[in-house]
Amino acid sequence: MKKRMKTNGMVGLVFATVFCLCFASDVQAFRCGQEIVGTGDSEARVLIKCGKPTFKKKVSAKNSTRAKGDKRVADHRSLYDKKKSGAGGVENWYYNCGKDDFVYVLTFEGGVVVYEDTDGRGSGASECLGR
């Protein structure tokens, strides 16, 4: 009887782990204050939720992300290529979230967030408080 209970417990643990992994999302999100922004959000939405970035940098399309093989980036690029709106271009927006957090980098292509990353630890007071 004890052996059967141990086996059931182990099976339950494995099931719970697999269940959690199945629903784990690769979608990233950046929190500024009470607001959350993520891939697919427009520049306007990010400005409304987070305010002006600490720094902006225009980059070439070839160097726009660090994850060249990232499916999310490929999907957004193909969507952008289909629209060919000509709006925007490629920019990295940096948000310094202070000494107890990171500097977050949002990559915009065609005015839409396509990738999020960090660029080291932040410094000073947080500029990620949102509105």
CSV table of N, CA and C in Angstrom, one decimal, residues 6-74:
chain,number,residue,atom,x,y,z
A,6,LYS,N,3.4,6.1,-2.9
A,6,LYS,CA,4.6,6.8,-3.3
A,6,LYS,C,4.5,7.0,-4.8
A,7,THR,N,4.1,5.9,-5.5
A,7,THR,CA,4.1,6.0,-7.0
A,7,THR,C,3.0,7.0,-7.4
A,8,ASN,N,1.9,7.0,-6.8
A,8,ASN,CA,0.8,7.9,-7.2
A,8,ASN,C,1.3,9.4,-6.9
A,9,GLY,N,2.0,9.6,-5.8
A,9,GLY,CA,2.5,10.9,-5.5
A,9,GLY,C,3.5,11.4,-6.6
A,10,MET,N,4.4,10.5,-7.0
A,10,MET,CA,5.4,10.8,-8.0
A,10,MET,C,4.7,11.1,-9.4
A,11,VAL,N,3.7,10.3,-9.7
A,11,VAL,CA,2.9,10.5,-11.0
A,11,VAL,C,2.2,11.8,-10.9
A,12,GLY,N,1.7,12.2,-9.8
A,12,GLY,CA,1.0,13.5,-9.7
A,12,GLY,C,2.0,14.6,-9.8
A,13,LEU,N,3.2,14.5,-9.3
A,13,LEU,CA,4.2,15.5,-9.4
A,13,LEU,C,4.6,15.7,-10.8
A,14,VAL,N,4.8,14.6,-11.5
A,14,VAL,CA,5.2,14.6,-12.9
A,14,VAL,C,4.1,15.2,-13.8
A,15,PHE,N,2.9,14.8,-13.5
A,15,PHE,CA,1.7,15.4,-14.2
A,15,PHE,C,1.6,16.9,-14.0
A,16,ALA,N,1.8,17.3,-12.8
A,16,ALA,CA,1.6,18.8,-12.5
A,16,ALA,C,2.8,19.6,-13.2
A,17,THR,N,4.0,19.0,-13.2
A,17,THR,CA,5.1,19.7,-13.9
A,17,THR,C,4.8,19.8,-15.4
A,18,VAL,N,4.4,18.7,-16.0
A,18,VAL,CA,4.1,18.7,-17.4
A,18,VAL,C,3.0,19.7,-17.7
A,19,PHE,N,2.0,19.7,-16.9
A,19,PHE,CA,0.8,20.6,-17.1
A,19,PHE,C,1.3,22.0,-17.1
A,20,CYS,N,2.1,22.4,-16.1
A,20,CYS,CA,2.6,23.8,-16.0
A,20,CYS,C,3.4,24.1,-17.2
A,21,LEU,N,4.3,23.2,-17.7
A,21,LEU,CA,5.1,23.5,-18.8
A,21,LEU,C,4.3,23.6,-20.1
A,22,CYS,N,3.2,22.9,-20.2
A,22,CYS,CA,2.4,23.0,-21.4
A,22,CYS,C,1.8,24.4,-21.6
A,23,PHE,N,1.5,25.0,-20.4
A,23,PHE,CA,0.8,26.3,-20.5
A,23,PHE,C,1.8,27.5,-20.3
A,24,ALA,N,3.0,27.1,-20.1
A,24,ALA,CA,4.0,28.2,-20.0
A,24,ALA,C,4.1,28.9,-21.3
A,25,SER,N,4.1,30.2,-21.2
A,25,SER,CA,4.0,31.0,-22.5
A,25,SER,C,5.4,31.7,-22.7
A,26,ASP,N,5.8,31.8,-23.9
A,26,ASP,CA,7.0,32.5,-24.2
A,26,ASP,C,6.8,33.9,-24.5
A,27,VAL,N,5.6,34.4,-24.2
A,27,VAL,CA,5.3,35.8,-24.4
A,27,VAL,C,5.9,36.6,-23.2
A,28,GLN,N,6.6,37.6,-23.6
A,28,GLN,CA,7.2,38.4,-22.5
A,28,GLN,C,6.4,39.6,-22.3
A,29,ALA,N,6.6,40.2,-21.1
A,29,ALA,CA,5.9,41.4,-20.8
A,29,ALA,C,6.8,42.3,-20.0
A,30,PHE,N,6.6,43.6,-20.2
A,30,PHE,CA,7.4,44.6,-19.4
A,30,PHE,C,6.4,45.4,-18.6
A,31,ARG,N,6.6,45.5,-17.3
A,31,ARG,CA,5.8,46.2,-16.4
A,31,ARG,C,6.4,47.5,-16.1
A,32,CYS,N,5.5,48.6,-16.3
A,32,CYS,CA,5.9,49.9,-15.8
A,32,CYS,C,4.8,50.4,-15.0
A,33,GLY,N,5.1,50.5,-13.7
A,33,GLY,CA,4.0,50.9,-12.7
A,33,GLY,C,3.0,49.8,-12.7
A,34,GLN,N,1.7,50.1,-12.8
A,34,GLN,CA,0.6,49.1,-12.8
A,34,GLN,C,0.3,48.6,-14.2
A,35,GLU,N,1.0,49.1,-15.2
A,35,GLU,CA,0.7,48.8,-16.6
A,35,GLU,C,1.6,47.7,-17.1
A,36,ILE,N,1.2,46.9,-18.1
A,36,ILE,CA,2.0,45.9,-18.7
A,36,ILE,C,1.9,46.2,-20.2
A,37,VAL,N,3.1,46.2,-20.8
A,37,VAL,CA,3.2,46.2,-22.3
A,37,VAL,C,4.0,45.0,-22.8
A,38,GLY,N,3.7,44.6,-24.0
A,38,GLY,CA,4.3,43.5,-24.6
A,38,GLY,C,4.4,43.5,-26.1
A,39,THR,N,4.8,42.4,-26.6
A,39,THR,CA,4.9,42.3,-28.1
A,39,THR,C,3.5,42.5,-28.7
A,40,GLY,N,3.5,43.3,-29.8
A,40,GLY,CA,2.3,43.6,-30.5
A,40,GLY,C,1.7,44.9,-30.1
A,41,ASP,N,2.2,45.5,-29.0
A,41,ASP,CA,1.7,46.9,-28.6
A,41,ASP,C,2.3,47.9,-29.5
A,42,SER,N,1.6,49.0,-29.7
A,42,SER,CA,2.0,50.1,-30.6
A,42,SER,C,2.9,51.1,-29.7
A,43,GLU,N,3.6,51.9,-30.5
A,43,GLU,CA,4.4,53.0,-29.8
A,43,GLU,C,3.5,53.8,-29.0
A,44,ALA,N,2.3,54.2,-29.5
A,44,ALA,CA,1.4,55.1,-28.8
A,44,ALA,C,0.9,54.4,-27.5
A,45,ARG,N,0.6,53.1,-27.6
A,45,ARG,CA,0.1,52.4,-26.4
A,45,ARG,C,1.2,52.4,-25.3
A,46,VAL,N,2.5,52.2,-25.7
A,46,VAL,CA,3.6,52.1,-24.8
A,46,VAL,C,3.8,53.5,-24.2
A,47,LEU,N,3.7,54.6,-25.0
A,47,LEU,CA,3.9,55.9,-24.5
A,47,LEU,C,2.8,56.3,-23.5
A,48,ILE,N,1.6,55.9,-23.8
A,48,ILE,CA,0.4,56.2,-22.9
A,48,ILE,C,0.6,55.4,-21.5
A,49,LYS,N,1.1,54.2,-21.6
A,49,LYS,CA,1.2,53.4,-20.4
A,49,LYS,C,2.4,53.7,-19.6
A,50,CYS,N,3.6,53.9,-20.3
A,50,CYS,CA,4.9,54.0,-19.6
A,50,CYS,C,5.5,55.4,-19.7
A,51,GLY,N,5.0,56.3,-20.5
A,51,GLY,CA,5.6,57.6,-20.6
A,51,GLY,C,6.8,57.5,-21.6
A,52,LYS,N,7.6,58.6,-21.6
A,52,LYS,CA,8.8,58.6,-22.5
A,52,LYS,C,9.9,57.7,-22.0
A,53,PRO,N,10.6,57.0,-23.0
A,53,PRO,CA,11.7,56.2,-22.6
A,53,PRO,C,12.9,57.0,-22.1
A,54,THR,N,13.8,56.4,-21.4
A,54,THR,CA,15.0,57.0,-21.0
A,54,THR,C,15.9,57.4,-22.2
A,55,PHE,N,15.8,56.5,-23.2
A,55,PHE,CA,16.7,56.7,-24.4
A,55,PHE,C,16.1,56.0,-25.5
A,56,LYS,N,16.2,56.5,-26.7
A,56,LYS,CA,15.8,55.9,-28.0
A,56,LYS,C,17.0,55.8,-28.9
A,57,LYS,N,17.0,54.7,-29.7
A,57,LYS,CA,18.1,54.5,-30.6
A,57,LYS,C,17.5,53.8,-31.9
A,58,LYS,N,17.8,54.5,-33.0
A,58,LYS,CA,17.4,53.9,-34.3
A,58,LYS,C,18.4,52.8,-34.7
A,59,VAL,N,18.0,51.7,-35.1
A,59,VAL,CA,18.9,50.6,-35.5
A,59,VAL,C,18.5,50.1,-36.9
A,60,SER,N,19.4,49.4,-37.5
A,60,SER,CA,19.1,48.8,-38.8
A,60,SER,C,18.2,47.5,-38.6
A,61,ALA,N,17.5,47.2,-39.6
A,61,ALA,CA,16.6,46.0,-39.5
A,61,ALA,C,17.4,44.7,-39.3
A,62,LYS,N,18.6,44.6,-39.8
A,62,LYS,CA,19.4,43.4,-39.6
A,62,LYS,C,19.8,43.2,-38.2
A,63,ASN,N,20.0,44.4,-37.5
A,63,ASN,CA,20.5,44.3,-36.1
A,63,ASN,C,19.4,44.6,-35.1
A,64,SER,N,18.1,44.5,-35.5
A,64,SER,CA,17.0,44.9,-34.6
A,64,SER,C,16.8,44.1,-33.4
A,65,THR,N,17.1,42.8,-33.5
A,65,THR,CA,16.9,41.9,-32.3
A,65,THR,C,18.1,41.1,-32.1
A,66,ARG,N,18.2,40.5,-30.9
A,66,ARG,CA,19.3,39.6,-30.6
A,66,ARG,C,18.8,38.1,-30.9
A,67,ALA,N,17.6,37.9,-31.1
A,67,ALA,CA,17.1,36.6,-31.3
A,67,ALA,C,16.6,36.4,-32.8
A,68,LYS,N,17.6,36.2,-33.7
A,68,LYS,CA,17.3,36.2,-35.1
A,68,LYS,C,16.4,35.0,-35.4
A,69,GLY,N,16.4,33.9,-34.7
A,69,GLY,CA,15.6,32.7,-35.0
A,69,GLY,C,14.3,32.7,-34.2
A,70,ASP,N,14.0,33.7,-33.5
A,70,ASP,CA,12.9,33.8,-32.6
A,70,ASP,C,11.6,33.8,-33.5
A,71,LYS,N,10.7,32.8,-33.3
A,71,LYS,CA,9.5,32.7,-34.1
A,71,LYS,C,8.6,34.0,-34.0
A,72,ARG,N,8.6,34.6,-32.8
A,72,ARG,CA,7.7,35.8,-32.6
A,72,ARG,C,8.2,36.9,-33.5
A,73,VAL,N,9.5,37.0,-33.5
A,73,VAL,CA,10.1,38.1,-34.4
A,73,VAL,C,9.8,37.8,-35.8
A,74,ALA,N,10.0,36.6,-36.2
A,74,ALA,CA,9.7,36.2,-37.6
A,74,ALA,C,8.2,36.5,-38.0
